Short mmCIF file of C-alpha atoms and ligand atoms in Angstrom, two decimals:
data_model
loop_
_atom_site.label_atom_id
_atom_site.label_comp_id
_atom_site.label_asym_id
_atom_site.label_seq_id
_atom_site.Cartn_x
_atom_site.Cartn_y
_atom_site.Cartn_z
CA MET A 9 153.06 0.39 219.49
CA THR A 10 149.99 -1.52 218.29
CA GLN A 11 148.43 -0.94 214.88
CA LEU A 12 145.36 0.41 216.70
CA GLN A 13 147.42 3.12 218.36
CA VAL A 14 149.05 4.09 215.05
CA THR A 15 145.59 4.30 213.44
CA LYS A 16 144.41 6.53 216.27
CA PHE A 17 147.32 8.92 215.84
CA GLU A 18 146.61 8.93 212.10
CA GLU A 19 143.22 10.45 213.02
CA LEU A 20 144.95 13.19 215.00
CA LYS A 21 147.16 13.94 211.99
CA LYS A 22 144.19 14.84 209.80
CA GLY A 23 143.78 18.61 209.68
CA LEU A 24 146.90 19.29 211.74
CA LYS A 25 148.87 22.31 210.49
CA GLY A 26 152.01 21.22 212.33
CA GLU A 27 153.51 17.73 212.27
CA ILE A 28 153.19 14.61 214.34
CA LEU A 29 156.24 12.47 215.10
CA LEU A 30 155.77 8.80 215.99
CA PRO A 31 158.48 6.40 217.23
CA GLY A 32 160.61 5.45 214.24
CA ASP A 33 159.86 8.65 212.30
CA ASP A 34 162.76 10.83 211.21
CA GLY A 35 163.17 13.53 213.81
CA TYR A 36 161.45 11.57 216.62
CA GLU A 37 164.67 10.83 218.50
CA GLY A 38 165.75 14.48 218.41
CA ALA A 39 162.28 15.67 219.41
CA ARG A 40 162.24 13.51 222.54
CA LYS A 41 165.44 15.10 223.86
CA ILE A 42 165.14 17.90 226.40
CA TRP A 43 167.68 20.05 228.24
CA ASN A 44 168.32 17.49 231.00
CA ALA A 45 169.91 14.44 229.35
CA ALA A 46 169.12 12.34 232.43
CA ILE A 47 165.47 12.32 231.27
CA ASP A 48 164.84 9.46 228.84
CA LYS A 49 161.13 9.17 228.00
CA ARG A 50 159.49 7.73 224.87
CA PRO A 51 156.20 9.45 224.06
CA GLY A 52 153.67 7.64 221.86
CA ALA A 53 153.38 10.77 219.71
CA ILE A 54 154.97 14.21 219.67
CA VAL A 55 152.62 16.80 218.20
CA ARG A 56 154.62 19.77 216.92
CA CYS A 57 151.84 22.31 216.97
CA ALA A 58 151.88 25.20 214.51
CA THR A 59 148.73 26.97 215.68
CA THR A 60 146.37 27.22 218.62
CA SER A 61 143.90 25.05 216.67
CA ASP A 62 146.56 22.27 216.63
CA VAL A 63 146.82 22.58 220.42
CA ILE A 64 143.02 22.30 220.73
CA ARG A 65 143.01 19.16 218.53
CA ALA A 66 145.70 17.51 220.63
CA VAL A 67 144.03 18.42 223.94
CA ASN A 68 140.66 17.09 222.74
CA PHE A 69 142.26 13.93 221.37
CA ALA A 70 144.12 13.15 224.61
CA ARG A 71 141.14 13.95 226.83
CA ASP A 72 138.57 11.98 224.81
CA ARG A 73 140.77 8.88 224.62
CA GLY A 74 142.19 9.03 228.13
CA VAL A 75 145.75 9.36 226.81
CA VAL A 76 148.47 10.80 229.08
CA LEU A 77 149.33 14.35 227.99
CA ALA A 78 152.52 16.39 228.46
CA VAL A 79 153.19 19.96 227.37
CA ARG A 80 156.61 21.11 226.22
CA GLY A 81 157.50 24.80 226.24
CA GLY A 82 161.28 25.31 226.22
CA GLY A 83 161.95 21.77 227.50
CA HIS A 84 164.22 23.09 230.24
CA ASN A 85 162.54 21.84 233.35
CA ILE A 86 164.88 19.72 235.44
CA ALA A 87 162.07 17.29 236.39
CA GLY A 88 161.43 16.32 232.75
CA ASN A 89 157.70 17.04 232.80
CA ALA A 90 157.84 18.32 229.22
CA LEU A 91 157.75 14.66 228.17
CA CYS A 92 155.78 11.53 229.07
CA ASP A 93 156.13 7.85 228.32
CA ASP A 94 153.64 6.44 225.78
CA GLY A 95 151.19 9.36 225.73
CA ILE A 96 151.07 12.55 223.69
CA VAL A 97 153.41 15.53 223.93
CA ILE A 98 152.12 18.91 222.84
CA ASP A 99 155.40 20.39 221.61
CA LEU A 100 155.19 24.18 221.25
CA SER A 101 158.73 24.65 219.97
CA GLN A 102 157.51 25.90 216.58
CA MET A 103 155.23 28.54 218.17
CA LYS A 104 157.64 31.37 219.03
CA ALA A 105 156.26 34.45 217.29
CA ALA A 106 156.56 37.76 219.17
CA SER A 107 154.97 41.12 218.54
CA VAL A 108 156.00 44.30 220.37
CA ASP A 109 153.97 47.48 220.77
CA PRO A 110 156.73 49.91 221.82
CA GLY A 111 154.30 52.78 222.47
CA ALA A 112 152.19 50.76 224.89
CA ARG A 113 155.31 48.91 226.17
CA ARG A 114 153.76 45.50 225.64
CA VAL A 115 154.97 42.28 224.04
CA THR A 116 152.82 39.35 222.98
CA ILE A 117 154.73 36.10 222.56
CA GLU A 118 153.75 32.50 221.80
CA GLY A 119 154.04 29.65 224.30
CA GLY A 120 157.05 27.89 222.74
CA ALA A 121 159.39 30.91 222.78
CA THR A 122 162.67 30.95 224.66
CA LEU A 123 164.01 33.82 226.75
CA ALA A 124 166.37 34.60 223.84
CA ASP A 125 163.36 35.01 221.52
CA LEU A 126 161.69 37.33 224.02
CA ASP A 127 164.81 39.40 224.73
CA ALA A 128 165.62 39.75 221.01
CA ALA A 129 162.13 41.02 220.21
CA THR A 130 161.92 43.48 223.09
CA GLN A 131 165.51 44.75 223.01
CA ALA A 132 165.00 45.78 219.38
CA HIS A 133 163.01 48.60 221.04
CA GLY A 134 165.27 49.09 224.08
CA LEU A 135 162.72 47.32 226.26
CA ALA A 136 162.70 44.18 228.43
CA THR A 137 160.73 42.29 231.05
CA PRO A 138 162.37 40.33 233.89
CA VAL A 139 163.11 36.69 233.01
CA GLY A 140 165.76 34.10 233.93
CA ILE A 141 169.52 34.02 233.44
CA ASN A 142 169.88 31.30 230.79
CA SER A 143 168.52 32.35 227.43
CA THR A 144 167.58 28.89 226.17
CA THR A 145 164.98 28.49 228.95
CA GLY A 146 161.32 28.51 227.87
CA VAL A 147 159.24 31.61 228.57
CA ALA A 148 156.22 29.41 229.34
CA GLY A 149 157.50 27.15 232.10
CA LEU A 150 159.54 29.96 233.67
CA THR A 151 156.56 32.32 233.77
CA LEU A 152 154.06 29.77 235.04
CA GLY A 153 156.33 29.03 238.04
CA GLY A 154 157.00 32.72 238.83
CA GLY A 155 160.20 33.64 237.00
CA PHE A 156 163.11 35.75 238.23
CA GLY A 157 166.43 37.02 236.98
CA TRP A 158 168.67 40.09 236.80
CA LEU A 159 165.83 42.62 236.47
CA SER A 160 163.57 41.18 239.17
CA ARG A 161 164.73 43.27 242.11
CA LYS A 162 163.80 46.34 240.07
CA TYR A 163 160.73 45.16 238.13
CA GLY A 164 159.46 42.12 240.05
CA LEU A 165 158.93 38.52 239.09
CA THR A 166 158.07 37.64 235.49
CA ILE A 167 154.47 37.04 236.60
CA ASP A 168 154.30 40.53 238.10
CA ASN A 169 154.65 41.78 234.53
CA LEU A 170 152.12 39.41 232.99
CA GLU A 171 149.18 41.34 231.60
CA SER A 172 147.18 38.48 230.05
CA ALA A 173 147.47 34.91 228.78
CA GLY A 174 145.72 32.91 226.07
CA VAL A 175 144.92 29.46 227.42
CA VAL A 176 143.55 26.23 225.90
CA THR A 177 141.70 24.60 228.78
CA ALA A 178 141.12 20.91 229.43
CA ALA A 179 137.69 21.33 227.80
CA GLY A 180 139.46 22.42 224.60
CA GLU A 181 138.19 25.98 224.91
CA VAL A 182 140.35 29.06 224.30
CA VAL A 183 140.08 31.64 227.06
CA ARG A 184 141.84 34.89 227.75
CA ALA A 185 142.92 35.25 231.35
CA SER A 186 143.67 38.69 232.78
CA ALA A 187 142.82 40.81 235.82
CA THR A 188 139.29 41.19 234.46
CA GLU A 189 138.74 38.00 232.40
CA HIS A 190 138.79 34.67 234.24
CA PRO A 191 140.64 36.38 237.12
CA ASP A 192 140.73 33.13 239.12
CA LEU A 193 142.61 31.43 236.29
CA PHE A 194 144.86 34.46 235.85
CA TRP A 195 145.73 34.30 239.54
CA ALA A 196 146.53 30.58 239.33
CA LEU A 197 148.67 30.86 236.20
CA ARG A 198 150.99 33.24 238.03
CA GLY A 199 152.89 30.61 240.03
CA GLY A 200 150.69 27.51 239.74
CA GLY A 201 152.76 25.91 236.96
CA GLY A 202 151.28 24.11 233.97
CA ASN A 203 148.31 22.75 235.94
CA PHE A 204 145.53 24.77 234.31
CA GLY A 205 145.82 24.45 230.55
CA VAL A 206 148.16 25.09 227.64
CA VAL A 207 149.22 28.72 227.47
CA THR A 208 149.64 29.55 223.79
CA ARG A 209 150.18 33.30 224.24
CA PHE A 210 151.64 35.55 226.94
CA GLU A 211 151.33 39.33 227.08
CA PHE A 212 153.93 41.15 229.21
CA ARG A 213 154.50 44.73 230.29
CA LEU A 214 157.92 46.09 229.29
CA HIS A 215 160.42 48.53 230.75
CA PRO A 216 163.27 50.56 229.28
CA VAL A 217 166.46 48.50 229.75
CA GLY A 218 169.87 49.05 228.17
CA PRO A 219 170.59 48.23 225.47
CA GLY A 220 173.97 48.54 227.24
CA VAL A 221 173.98 47.39 230.87
CA LEU A 222 176.74 47.39 233.48
CA SER A 223 177.24 43.70 234.18
CA GLY A 224 179.78 40.94 234.57
CA LEU A 225 181.77 38.75 236.94
CA ILE A 226 184.23 39.38 239.79
CA VAL A 227 185.99 36.17 240.76
CA TYR A 228 187.66 35.25 244.06
CA PRO A 229 189.53 32.10 245.07
CA LEU A 230 187.58 29.57 247.10
CA SER A 231 190.12 30.06 249.91
CA GLU A 232 188.56 33.52 250.46
CA ALA A 233 184.98 32.27 250.22
CA LYS A 234 184.01 32.69 253.87
CA SER A 235 184.96 36.35 254.05
CA VAL A 236 183.61 37.05 250.53
CA LEU A 237 180.24 35.46 251.37
CA GLN A 238 179.97 37.36 254.67
CA GLN A 239 180.70 40.65 252.95
CA TYR A 240 178.30 39.71 250.17
CA ARG A 241 175.56 39.22 252.79
CA ASP A 242 176.14 42.72 254.21
CA PHE A 243 176.35 44.24 250.75
CA ALA A 244 173.13 42.57 249.54
CA ALA A 245 171.24 43.82 252.61
CA GLN A 246 171.69 47.44 251.52
CA ALA A 247 171.92 47.10 247.72
CA PRO A 248 169.49 49.26 245.73
CA ASP A 249 166.81 47.53 243.65
CA ASP A 250 168.72 48.41 240.46
CA LEU A 251 171.59 46.16 241.49
CA SER A 252 171.45 42.36 241.49
CA VAL A 253 174.44 40.32 242.64
CA TRP A 254 174.37 36.52 242.69
CA THR A 255 177.13 34.16 243.87
CA ILE A 256 178.36 30.98 242.23
CA LEU A 257 180.77 28.49 243.79
CA ARG A 258 182.35 26.02 241.38
CA GLN A 259 185.59 25.09 239.64
CA ALA A 260 186.85 27.92 237.44
CA PRO A 261 185.97 27.30 233.81
CA PRO A 262 188.65 28.19 231.22
CA LEU A 263 187.32 31.71 230.69
CA PRO A 264 189.72 34.01 228.81
CA PHE A 265 189.80 36.65 231.56
CA LEU A 266 190.94 34.12 234.20
CA PRO A 267 194.65 33.25 234.43
CA LYS A 268 195.43 29.70 233.25
CA GLU A 269 196.64 28.62 236.70
CA VAL A 270 193.16 29.34 238.11
CA HIS A 271 191.34 27.11 235.59
CA GLY A 272 189.90 24.07 237.34
CA LYS A 273 190.49 25.56 240.81
CA GLY A 274 187.71 26.38 243.28
CA ILE A 275 186.26 29.89 242.98
CA VAL A 276 183.48 32.06 244.30
CA ALA A 277 182.18 34.33 241.55
CA LEU A 278 180.03 37.41 242.03
CA ALA A 279 177.76 37.88 239.01
CA LEU A 280 176.13 41.29 238.75
CA LEU A 281 173.84 43.47 236.73
CA TYR A 282 173.01 47.11 237.33
CA ALA A 283 169.65 47.89 235.72
CA GLY A 284 169.97 51.69 235.74
CA ASP A 285 172.35 54.21 234.13
CA PRO A 286 175.77 52.46 234.00
CA GLN A 287 177.54 55.65 235.11
CA GLN A 288 175.57 55.65 238.33
CA GLY A 289 176.18 51.95 238.83
CA GLN A 290 179.99 52.14 238.65
CA PRO A 291 180.61 53.53 242.17
CA LEU A 292 177.95 51.23 243.62
CA ILE A 293 179.74 48.08 242.48
CA GLU A 294 183.17 49.29 243.61
CA PRO A 295 182.95 47.59 247.07
CA LEU A 296 182.47 44.20 245.36
CA ARG A 297 186.06 44.44 244.12
CA LYS A 298 187.38 44.85 247.65
CA PHE A 299 186.00 41.72 249.31
CA GLY A 300 189.49 40.15 249.02
CA THR A 301 192.00 39.62 246.23
CA PRO A 302 190.12 38.80 243.01
CA VAL A 303 191.71 36.30 240.61
CA GLY A 304 189.92 37.90 237.69
CA GLU A 305 187.25 40.34 236.65
CA HIS A 306 185.15 40.83 233.56
CA VAL A 307 182.81 43.75 234.21
CA GLY A 308 181.72 46.47 231.83
CA VAL A 309 178.88 47.87 229.78
CA GLN A 310 177.67 45.22 227.36
CA PRO A 311 174.41 44.59 225.50
CA TYR A 312 171.69 43.30 227.81
CA THR A 313 171.10 40.40 225.41
CA ALA A 314 174.79 39.41 225.67
CA TRP A 315 174.65 39.26 229.46
CA GLN A 316 171.40 37.28 229.23
CA GLN A 317 173.37 34.69 227.23
CA ALA A 318 176.58 34.82 229.28
CA PHE A 319 175.80 31.63 231.22
CA ASP A 320 174.52 29.64 228.23
CA PRO A 321 177.84 27.88 227.50
CA LEU A 322 178.09 26.63 231.10
CA LEU A 323 174.47 25.50 231.10
CA ALA A 324 174.21 23.98 227.63
CA ALA A 325 171.73 21.20 226.93
CA GLY A 326 172.88 17.60 226.86
CA ALA A 327 174.50 17.07 230.28
CA ARG A 328 172.91 15.01 233.05
CA ASN A 329 171.46 17.21 235.80
CA TYR A 330 170.08 16.79 239.29
CA TRP A 331 169.20 19.88 241.28
CA LYS A 332 168.09 20.61 244.83
CA SER A 333 166.94 23.99 246.07
CA HIS A 334 166.03 25.91 249.22
CA ASN A 335 164.66 29.41 249.85
CA PHE A 336 166.34 31.61 252.47
CA SER A 337 165.25 34.72 254.31
CA THR A 338 168.82 35.32 255.59
CA LEU A 339 172.22 33.82 254.85
CA SER A 340 173.81 32.49 258.04
CA ASP A 341 177.41 31.59 258.81
CA GLY A 342 176.30 27.98 259.29
CA LEU A 343 175.03 27.94 255.72
CA PHE A 344 178.30 29.39 254.44
CA GLU A 345 180.25 26.63 256.21
CA ALA A 346 178.13 23.97 254.48
CA VAL A 347 178.41 25.73 251.11
CA ILE A 348 182.20 25.97 251.37
CA ASP A 349 182.56 22.40 252.65
CA TYR A 350 180.60 20.97 249.68
CA SER A 351 182.26 23.35 247.20
CA ARG A 352 185.60 21.86 248.23
CA ARG A 353 184.43 18.40 247.14
CA LEU A 354 182.56 19.01 243.92
CA PRO A 355 182.01 15.59 242.32
CA SER A 356 182.37 16.87 238.73
CA PRO A 357 183.84 19.98 237.06
CA GLN A 358 180.35 21.15 236.10
CA CYS A 359 178.71 20.94 239.54
CA GLU A 360 178.06 24.26 241.23
CA ILE A 361 176.23 26.00 244.03
CA PHE A 362 174.28 29.09 243.00
CA ILE A 363 172.81 31.73 245.34
CA GLY A 364 170.37 34.04 243.56
CA ALA A 365 169.34 37.29 245.24
CA LEU A 366 165.66 38.23 245.22
CA GLY A 367 164.23 40.92 247.48
CA GLY A 368 163.44 44.38 246.12
CA ALA A 369 160.31 44.41 243.97
CA THR A 370 159.88 40.61 244.16
CA GLY A 371 158.77 40.95 247.77
CA ARG A 372 156.32 43.84 247.41
CA ALA A 373 153.23 41.91 246.28
CA ALA A 374 151.20 40.21 249.00
CA PRO A 375 151.79 36.42 249.27
CA GLY A 376 148.21 35.79 248.11
CA ALA A 377 148.19 38.33 245.26
CA THR A 378 149.42 35.69 242.82
CA ALA A 379 149.81 31.94 243.15
CA TYR A 380 153.56 32.35 243.77
CA ALA A 381 153.64 32.20 247.55
CA HIS A 382 157.23 32.94 248.57
CA ARG A 383 157.32 36.71 248.48
CA SER A 384 159.45 36.81 251.62
CA ALA A 385 162.29 34.74 250.10
CA GLN A 386 165.40 36.92 249.88
CA PHE A 387 167.68 34.29 248.36
CA VAL A 388 167.19 31.10 246.37
CA LEU A 389 169.97 28.55 246.66
CA ASN A 390 170.28 25.97 243.94
CA VAL A 391 172.72 23.10 243.97
CA HIS A 392 173.37 22.18 240.36
CA GLY A 393 174.49 18.57 240.18
CA ARG A 394 175.70 18.34 236.58
CA TRP A 395 177.85 15.71 234.87
CA GLU A 396 178.27 13.78 231.63
CA SER A 397 178.37 10.03 232.19
CA PRO A 398 175.58 7.81 233.62
CA SER A 399 178.32 6.03 235.58
CA ASP A 400 178.63 9.21 237.71
CA ASP A 401 174.90 9.39 238.51
CA ALA A 402 175.06 7.98 242.03
CA ARG A 403 178.11 10.03 243.07
CA CYS A 404 176.81 13.37 241.76
CA ILE A 405 173.21 12.86 242.91
CA GLY A 406 174.52 11.76 246.32
CA TRP A 407 176.61 14.93 246.64
CA ALA A 408 173.62 17.14 245.77
CA ARG A 409 171.34 15.35 248.24
CA ASP A 410 173.92 15.45 251.04
CA PHE A 411 174.52 19.17 250.54
CA PHE A 412 170.76 19.75 250.43
CA ASP A 413 170.45 18.03 253.83
CA ALA A 414 173.42 19.92 255.28
CA SER A 415 171.97 23.29 254.25
CA ALA A 416 168.36 22.51 255.24
CA PRO A 417 168.66 23.72 258.88
CA PHE A 418 169.41 27.26 257.66
CA ALA A 419 166.63 27.46 255.04
CA SER A 420 163.24 29.12 255.38
CA GLY A 421 161.18 26.08 254.34
CA GLY A 422 159.71 27.06 250.98
CA VAL A 423 161.01 26.11 247.59
CA TYR A 424 160.69 27.52 244.07
CA VAL A 425 158.42 25.19 242.10
CA ASN A 426 160.54 25.54 238.95
CA PHE A 427 163.59 24.08 240.71
CA LEU A 428 161.91 20.88 241.95
CA THR A 429 163.38 17.62 240.67
CA ALA A 430 161.33 14.60 239.54
CA ASP A 431 161.65 12.81 242.89
CA GLU A 432 160.37 15.69 245.04
CA SER A 433 156.60 15.15 245.00
CA ASN A 434 156.79 15.40 248.83
CA ARG A 435 157.77 19.10 248.44
CA VAL A 436 154.94 20.14 246.11
CA ARG A 437 152.85 21.55 248.95
CA ALA A 438 155.87 23.48 250.26
CA ALA A 439 156.34 24.93 246.77
CA TYR A 440 152.78 26.25 246.51
CA GLY A 441 152.76 27.10 250.22
CA ALA A 442 149.72 28.82 251.68
CA ASN A 443 148.16 29.10 248.20
CA TYR A 444 147.81 25.34 247.65
CA ASP A 445 144.16 24.98 248.69
CA ARG A 446 143.02 27.91 246.59
CA LEU A 447 144.97 26.50 243.65
CA ALA A 448 143.23 23.14 244.13
CA ARG A 449 139.84 24.87 243.87
CA VAL A 450 140.84 26.63 240.62
CA LYS A 451 142.16 23.30 239.35
CA ARG A 452 138.78 21.66 240.04
CA LYS A 453 137.06 24.35 237.99
CA TYR A 454 139.38 24.33 234.94
CA ASP A 455 140.77 20.76 234.97
CA PRO A 456 138.53 18.58 237.16
CA ASN A 457 139.93 15.30 235.78
CA ASN A 458 143.56 16.36 236.07
CA LEU A 459 144.31 16.10 232.34
CA PHE A 460 147.30 18.42 232.91
CA ARG A 461 149.21 16.33 235.43
CA MET A 462 152.73 16.18 233.96
CA ASN A 463 153.88 19.02 236.25
CA GLN A 464 154.36 19.67 239.96
CA ASN A 465 150.83 18.53 240.28
CA ILE A 466 147.96 20.15 242.14
CA LYS A 467 145.13 17.66 242.68
CA PRO A 468 141.64 19.07 241.98
CA SER A 469 140.06 19.65 245.39
C1 FAD B 24 169.89 26.16 233.07
C2 FAD B 24 168.64 26.67 233.72
C3 FAD B 24 168.62 27.94 234.24
C4 FAD B 24 167.47 28.42 234.86
N1 FAD B 24 167.46 29.69 235.36
C5 FAD B 24 166.33 30.19 235.88
C6 FAD B 24 166.25 31.55 236.32
O1 FAD B 24 167.22 32.29 236.24
N2 FAD B 24 165.08 31.99 236.82
C7 FAD B 24 163.98 31.20 236.91
O2 FAD B 24 162.95 31.69 237.36
N3 FAD B 24 164.02 29.91 236.52
C8 FAD B 24 165.16 29.39 236.01
N4 FAD B 24 165.20 28.09 235.60
C9 FAD B 24 164.05 27.21 235.86
C10 FAD B 24 163.04 27.34 234.75
O3 FAD B 24 162.21 28.45 235.04
C11 FAD B 24 162.18 26.06 234.70
O4 FAD B 24 162.99 24.97 234.35
C12 FAD B 24 161.02 26.20 233.72
O5 FAD B 24 160.07 25.21 234.02
C13 FAD B 24 161.48 26.04 232.30
O6 FAD B 24 160.44 26.31 231.41
P1 FAD B 24 160.38 25.54 230.00
O7 FAD B 24 159.21 26.06 229.25
O8 FAD B 24 161.71 25.60 229.35
O9 FAD B 24 160.19 24.07 230.52
P2 FAD B 24 159.38 22.77 230.08
O10 FAD B 24 160.25 21.64 230.55
O11 FAD B 24 159.02 22.81 228.64
O12 FAD B 24 158.09 22.87 230.93
C14 FAD B 24 158.11 22.98 232.34
C15 FAD B 24 156.71 22.75 232.91
O13 FAD B 24 155.83 23.76 232.41
C16 FAD B 24 154.79 23.17 231.64
N5 FAD B 24 154.62 23.99 230.44
C17 FAD B 24 155.57 24.33 229.55
N6 FAD B 24 155.05 25.12 228.60
C18 FAD B 24 153.75 25.27 228.90
C19 FAD B 24 152.67 25.98 228.29
N7 FAD B 24 152.88 26.71 227.19
N8 FAD B 24 151.46 25.93 228.86
C20 FAD B 24 151.26 25.20 229.98
N9 FAD B 24 152.23 24.50 230.60
C21 FAD B 24 153.46 24.54 230.06
C22 FAD B 24 155.28 21.78 231.30
O14 FAD B 24 154.22 20.90 231.09
C23 FAD B 24 156.09 21.41 232.51
O15 FAD B 24 155.28 20.95 233.54
C24 FAD B 24 166.33 27.59 234.96
C25 FAD B 24 166.37 26.31 234.45
C26 FAD B 24 167.50 25.84 233.83
C27 FAD B 24 167.54 24.44 233.31
#
C-alpha cells in the first residue's frame, strides 16, 4: 500500500466510532477471514463500524474516491462477496443489538447480527421469525436473498416477515423502507441481495414458537436411500405446513446416537421440525420412522434455539467450500438416481447433498410481490462440496460440478441467489428470474453508479 493510500484511510479514521484495520494491523488477518476458507482476499481497509454514522462515513469515502466497496454482514456467503481485494470493507460484525417488543410481536435488529443473536433475543419471549438452519449465518445476507428454514412452511420466507429496514444508500442518506416508505426499495430488498445499500437495521414480525419444539434426526443407511427418498417425496406432498422435513445424504458423522459401526458410512438423514404443539406432531412424524430400518434416531422436544444450532458443528467456519444448487418443483426418480450415485462417491467426509423442503407459506405470495421470484420452488437442492486441504480443491470442486450437471435435467431452472458460488455470474439472471428488469430499474434509482457491486450483481438499467 502506498503512503498516499494510508494517508487517505487516516482521513476516514477521524471521527469514526468503530475501528479501522489496515494490512499489518493487529486483528487485520482475523478480520479478513470469512466462513468459507477458500476465499482469500486482502482488503485495503476493514472498517468495523459501531454506528450508522460510521457506515455513512465509509460509504461516502468509498463513493467519493472511487474505491471498491464490500459489505460484510455475517460473512457466511459462499461466494465471498463480504470481502474485496484492495478496497474498503464495511464490517458490521460489531452491530448486533436487538430489541424485542413482545406485545407488538416485533424485533428490531442491527445489520451485523447472526441468526443466533436473533433467535436468542426473540426466544427470550417465546417468539421467533423464520430464518436459516445454521445459527452462525448473518441475518442481513440471508434476509436480503429471501431466507428460509424450519419455520418457513408455516410462516413464509424471512422476507415475508420483514416489516421495515433502515438503509444507508449509495448517496450516503439514511432511509426507512417499508410498505409505505420507499416501497420500491422495500420490494427490491426482499430478494434483491445487497445491491441497494447497507441495511443497518431490520424489523421483523414474530410468531409464538416453542420454546420446546419437536425436532431431530431419523437416520437410514445409504443402501435404503432410493426407497427412503421415494417415500419422503410422497410424505412431503401431503405434510402440513407445521411440519418441515429435509434430507441430507453424507457420511455418518460420529454422533453419539449413531452406533460406532455406522460412523463414516453412507447415510440418508431425515431432519425435521414440527412448529406446532409437540403432542400433535408426534403421530404425524410416526411414518418417517417406517421408511425402512433406521440406524439411529434422535428426535424429541428440545429448545428451538438448540435445534437452530444443531447443524453448527458440521458447518463450522474454516473449511474450504464450493456449493452448487438447483430449485425443483418435483423430485423425480431420475434425480434420486443421480443423488445416490454421487453420494456413493463423496470426495471428502464433509461433502453432502442437502434437499430442503419449501412449499407451504413460502409459495403463497405472488412471484412479483417481492423481489424473490421462485415462489413455485418446492425443494432446494444444495450440493455442499466441503473439505480441508487446498490439494483437494480440484477433486471436490469437480465432484460438485459433475453432480450439478447430472441433476440439472430434473431441475426447474431457477436458483436461490444466496447459494450462488463466485463463478456463477452466468446464473444471476436465473436467480432473480422474472423480477430482474424491475430490480435493474430500482438499482438505477438508488445506486446508479453500481457502488454496491460486491454481490450477485444487478446492473443499473
Ligand atoms: C452453512 C450455511 C448454511 C446456510 N443455510 C441457509 C438456510 O438454511 N437458509 C437460507 O436461506 N440460507 C442459508 N444459507 C445461505 C445464506 O443465506 C447466505 O450465505 C447469506 O448470504 C449469508 O448472509 P451473511 O450476512 O452471513 O453473508 P455475507 O457474506 O456477510 O454477505 C452476503 C451478501 O450480502 C451482502 N450484505 C451482507 N450484509 C449486508 C447488509 N447489512 N446490507 C447490505 N448488504 C449486505 C454482502 O455484501 C454480500 O453480497 C446458508 C449458508 C451457509 C454458509
